[in-house]
Short mmCIF file of C-alpha atoms and ligand atoms in Angstrom, two decimals:
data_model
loop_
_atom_site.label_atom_id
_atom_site.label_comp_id
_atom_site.label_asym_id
_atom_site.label_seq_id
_atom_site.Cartn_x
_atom_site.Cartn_y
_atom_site.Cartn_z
CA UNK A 3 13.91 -6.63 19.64
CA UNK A 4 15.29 -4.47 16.71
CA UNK A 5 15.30 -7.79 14.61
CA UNK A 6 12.01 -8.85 15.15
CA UNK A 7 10.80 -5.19 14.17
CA UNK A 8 12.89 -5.71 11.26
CA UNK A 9 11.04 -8.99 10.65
CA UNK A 10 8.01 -7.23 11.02
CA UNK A 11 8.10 -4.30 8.58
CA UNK A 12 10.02 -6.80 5.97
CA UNK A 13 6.69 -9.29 6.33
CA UNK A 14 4.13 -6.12 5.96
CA UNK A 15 5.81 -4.49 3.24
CA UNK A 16 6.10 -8.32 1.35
CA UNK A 17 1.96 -8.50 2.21
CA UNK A 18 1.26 -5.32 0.65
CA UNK A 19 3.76 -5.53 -2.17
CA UNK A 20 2.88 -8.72 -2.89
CA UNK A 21 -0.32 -8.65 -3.05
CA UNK A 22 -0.16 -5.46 -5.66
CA UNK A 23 2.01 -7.50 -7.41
CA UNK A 24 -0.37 -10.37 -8.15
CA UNK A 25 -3.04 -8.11 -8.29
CA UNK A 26 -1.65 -5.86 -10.77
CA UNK A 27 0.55 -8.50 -12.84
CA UNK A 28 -1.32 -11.42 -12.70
CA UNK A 29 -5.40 -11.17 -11.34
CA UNK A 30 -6.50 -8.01 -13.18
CA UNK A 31 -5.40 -9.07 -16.28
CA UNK A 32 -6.83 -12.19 -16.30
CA UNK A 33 -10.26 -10.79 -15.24
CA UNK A 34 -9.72 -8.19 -18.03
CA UNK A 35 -9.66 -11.34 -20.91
CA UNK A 36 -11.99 -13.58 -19.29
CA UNK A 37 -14.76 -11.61 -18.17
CA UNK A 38 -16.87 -8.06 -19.12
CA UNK A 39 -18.76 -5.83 -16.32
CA UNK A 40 -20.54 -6.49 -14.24
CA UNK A 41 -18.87 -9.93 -13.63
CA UNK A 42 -15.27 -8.25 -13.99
CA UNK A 43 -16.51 -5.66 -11.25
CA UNK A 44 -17.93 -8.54 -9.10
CA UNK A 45 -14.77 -10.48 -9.05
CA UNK A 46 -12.96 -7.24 -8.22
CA UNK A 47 -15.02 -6.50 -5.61
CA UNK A 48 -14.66 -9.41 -3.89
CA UNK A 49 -10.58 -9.70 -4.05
CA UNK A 50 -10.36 -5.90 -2.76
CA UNK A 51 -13.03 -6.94 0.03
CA UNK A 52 -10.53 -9.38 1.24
CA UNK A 53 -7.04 -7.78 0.39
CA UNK A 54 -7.75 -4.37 1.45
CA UNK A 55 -7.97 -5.14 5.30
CA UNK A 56 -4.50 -7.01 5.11
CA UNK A 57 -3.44 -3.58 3.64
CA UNK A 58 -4.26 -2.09 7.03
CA UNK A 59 -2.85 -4.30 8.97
CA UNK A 60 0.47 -3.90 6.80
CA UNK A 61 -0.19 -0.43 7.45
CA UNK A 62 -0.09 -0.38 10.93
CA UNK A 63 3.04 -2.63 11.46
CA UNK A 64 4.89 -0.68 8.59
CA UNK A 65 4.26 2.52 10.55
CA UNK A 66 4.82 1.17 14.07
CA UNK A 67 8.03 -0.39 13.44
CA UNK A 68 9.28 1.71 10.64
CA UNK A 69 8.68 4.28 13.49
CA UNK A 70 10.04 2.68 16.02
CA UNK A 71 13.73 1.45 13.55
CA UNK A 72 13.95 5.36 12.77
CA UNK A 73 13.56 7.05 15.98
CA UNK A 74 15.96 3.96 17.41
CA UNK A 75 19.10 5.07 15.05
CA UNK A 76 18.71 8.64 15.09
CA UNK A 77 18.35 8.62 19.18
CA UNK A 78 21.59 6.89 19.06
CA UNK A 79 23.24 9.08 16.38
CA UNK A 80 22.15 12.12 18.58
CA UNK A 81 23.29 10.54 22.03
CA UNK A 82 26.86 10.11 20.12
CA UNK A 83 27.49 12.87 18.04
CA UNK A 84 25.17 15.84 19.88
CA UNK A 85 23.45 16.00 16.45
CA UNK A 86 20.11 13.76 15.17
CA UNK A 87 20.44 11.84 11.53
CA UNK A 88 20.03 8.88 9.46
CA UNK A 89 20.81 8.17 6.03
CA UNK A 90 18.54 10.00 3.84
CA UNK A 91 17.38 7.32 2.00
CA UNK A 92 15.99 6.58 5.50
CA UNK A 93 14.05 9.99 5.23
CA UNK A 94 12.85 8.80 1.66
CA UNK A 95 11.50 5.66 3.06
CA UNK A 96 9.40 7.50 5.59
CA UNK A 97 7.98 10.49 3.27
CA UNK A 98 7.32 7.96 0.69
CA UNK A 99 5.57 5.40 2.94
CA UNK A 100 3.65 8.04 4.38
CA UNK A 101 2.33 9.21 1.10
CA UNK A 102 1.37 5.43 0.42
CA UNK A 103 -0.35 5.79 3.32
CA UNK A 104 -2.54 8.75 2.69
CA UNK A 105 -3.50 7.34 -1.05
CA UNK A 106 -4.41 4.16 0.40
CA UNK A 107 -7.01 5.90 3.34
CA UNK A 108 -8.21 7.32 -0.22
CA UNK A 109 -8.46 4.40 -2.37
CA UNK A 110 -9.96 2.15 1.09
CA UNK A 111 -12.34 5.70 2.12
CA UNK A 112 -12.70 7.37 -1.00
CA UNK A 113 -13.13 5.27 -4.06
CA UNK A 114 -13.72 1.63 -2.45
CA UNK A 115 -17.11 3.05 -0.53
CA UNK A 116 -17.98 4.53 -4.06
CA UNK A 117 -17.02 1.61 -5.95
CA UNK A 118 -18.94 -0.51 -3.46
CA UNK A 119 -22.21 2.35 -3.32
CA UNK A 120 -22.64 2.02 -6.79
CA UNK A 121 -22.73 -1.87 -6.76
CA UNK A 122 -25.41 -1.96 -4.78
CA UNK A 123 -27.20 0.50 -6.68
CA UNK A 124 -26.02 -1.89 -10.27
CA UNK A 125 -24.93 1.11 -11.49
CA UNK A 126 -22.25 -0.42 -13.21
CA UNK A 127 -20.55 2.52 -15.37
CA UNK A 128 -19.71 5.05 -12.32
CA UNK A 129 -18.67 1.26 -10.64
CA UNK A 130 -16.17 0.82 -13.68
CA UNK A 131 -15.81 4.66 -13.11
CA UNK A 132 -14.15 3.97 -9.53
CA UNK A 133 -12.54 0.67 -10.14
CA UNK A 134 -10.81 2.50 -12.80
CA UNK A 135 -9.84 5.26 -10.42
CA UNK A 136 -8.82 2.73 -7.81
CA UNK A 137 -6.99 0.52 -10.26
CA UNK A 138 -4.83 3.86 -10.92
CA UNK A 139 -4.26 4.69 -7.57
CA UNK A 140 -3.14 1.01 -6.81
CA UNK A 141 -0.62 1.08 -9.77
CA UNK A 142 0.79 5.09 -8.09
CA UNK A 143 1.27 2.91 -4.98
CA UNK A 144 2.96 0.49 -6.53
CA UNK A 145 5.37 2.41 -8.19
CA UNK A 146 6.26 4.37 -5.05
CA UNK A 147 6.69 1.33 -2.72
CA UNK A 148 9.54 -0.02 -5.02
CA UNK A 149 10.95 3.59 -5.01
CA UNK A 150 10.65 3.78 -1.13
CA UNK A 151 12.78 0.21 -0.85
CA UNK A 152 14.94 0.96 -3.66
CA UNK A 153 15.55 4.47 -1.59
CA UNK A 154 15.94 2.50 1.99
CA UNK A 155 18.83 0.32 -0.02
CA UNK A 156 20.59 2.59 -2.81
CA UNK A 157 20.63 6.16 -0.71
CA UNK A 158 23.06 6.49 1.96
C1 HEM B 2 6.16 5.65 7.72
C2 HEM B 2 6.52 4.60 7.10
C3 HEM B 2 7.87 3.93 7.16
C4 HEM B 2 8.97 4.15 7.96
C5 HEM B 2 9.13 5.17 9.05
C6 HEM B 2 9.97 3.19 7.55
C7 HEM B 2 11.23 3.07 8.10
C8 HEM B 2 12.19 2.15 7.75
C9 HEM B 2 13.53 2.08 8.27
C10 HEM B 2 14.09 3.03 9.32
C11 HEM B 2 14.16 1.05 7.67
C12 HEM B 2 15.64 0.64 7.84
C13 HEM B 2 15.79 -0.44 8.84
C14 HEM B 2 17.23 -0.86 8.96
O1 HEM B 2 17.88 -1.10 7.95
O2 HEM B 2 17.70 -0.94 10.11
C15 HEM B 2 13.23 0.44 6.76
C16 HEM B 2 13.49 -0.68 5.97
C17 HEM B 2 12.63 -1.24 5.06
N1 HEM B 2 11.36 -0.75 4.76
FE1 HEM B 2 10.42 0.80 5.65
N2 HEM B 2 9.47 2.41 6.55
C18 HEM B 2 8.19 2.83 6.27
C19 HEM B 2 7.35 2.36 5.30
C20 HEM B 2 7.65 1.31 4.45
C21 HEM B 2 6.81 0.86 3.38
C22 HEM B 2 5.47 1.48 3.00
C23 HEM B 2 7.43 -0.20 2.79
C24 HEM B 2 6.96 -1.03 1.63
C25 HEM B 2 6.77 -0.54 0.49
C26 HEM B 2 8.68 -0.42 3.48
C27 HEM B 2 9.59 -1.41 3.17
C28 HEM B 2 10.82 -1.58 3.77
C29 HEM B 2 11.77 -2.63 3.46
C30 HEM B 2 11.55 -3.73 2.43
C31 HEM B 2 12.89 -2.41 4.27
C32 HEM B 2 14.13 -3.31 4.35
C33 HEM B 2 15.22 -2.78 3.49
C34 HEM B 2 16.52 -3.51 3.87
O3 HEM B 2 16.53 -4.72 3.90
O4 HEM B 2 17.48 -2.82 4.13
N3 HEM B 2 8.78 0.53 4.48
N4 HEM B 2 12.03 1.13 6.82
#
């Protein structure tokens, strides 16, 4: 069971890193050269549509078994040494994921309904306003996922 949760989180955290990834390294850029608002915002629109409920999902299964692998170890740990722990880098992993969490209910709550408010209003500069702020928040996320891993690998 442990392995498949393993599985899990490893498959979530490869969707949502991923898919930054690509989005960030490969997509955006392109759009940037090929195309000026509002077709740019359009075409942005429509990938965050479609990647940002595969985010949630990731969400959900990062949390649930990340959950479930931490609170597994540090049971055990308690059970044989009368005192809870796991590596810190475990600890890392958690506050950092959780923080990706909370900016992501922002960018998906907060800046997406904006984003996608001002579309259908064609205002496009507050749209480029938000997909700016969203594009920033994406790149934060990013960053701290390959902190988080690097932390669940390098930290004892
Ligand atoms: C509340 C959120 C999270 C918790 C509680 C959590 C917990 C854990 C734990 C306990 C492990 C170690 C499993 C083991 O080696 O037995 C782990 C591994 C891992 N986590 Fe998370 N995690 C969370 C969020 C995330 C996020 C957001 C990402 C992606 C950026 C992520 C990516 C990974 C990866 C890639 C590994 C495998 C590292 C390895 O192969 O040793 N986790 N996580």
């Amino acid at each position: 069971m442990t392995d498949l949760f393993k599985l899990i989180h490893l498959v979530a955290a490869i969707f949502w890193m991923g898919g930054m990834a690509f989005m960030l390294l490969a997509l955006r850029p392109a759009a940037v050269m090929l195309y000026q608002a509002p077709e740019r915002l359009m075409l942005m629109g429509a990938v965050w549509k479609r990647f940002f409920p595969v985010v949630l999902i990731s969400i959900v299964a990062l949390f649930t078994t990340g959950s479930h692998l931490y609170t597994n170890v540090y049971r055990a740990v308690k059970a044989a040494t009368g005192q809870g722990g796991v590596p810190l880098g475990w600890n890392l992993m958690l506050v950092l994921g959780l923080l990706m969490m909370v900016i992501f209910a922002y960018i998906y709550w907060g800046a997406f309904t904006k984003f996608k408010r001002a579309m259908t209003e064609l205002d496009w500069p507050s749209a480029g306003k938000e997909a700016m702020r969203l594009h920033k928040w994406i790149v934060v996320n990013f960053t701290l996922g390959w902190l988080a891993i690097a932390a669940v690998r390098l930290v004892p």
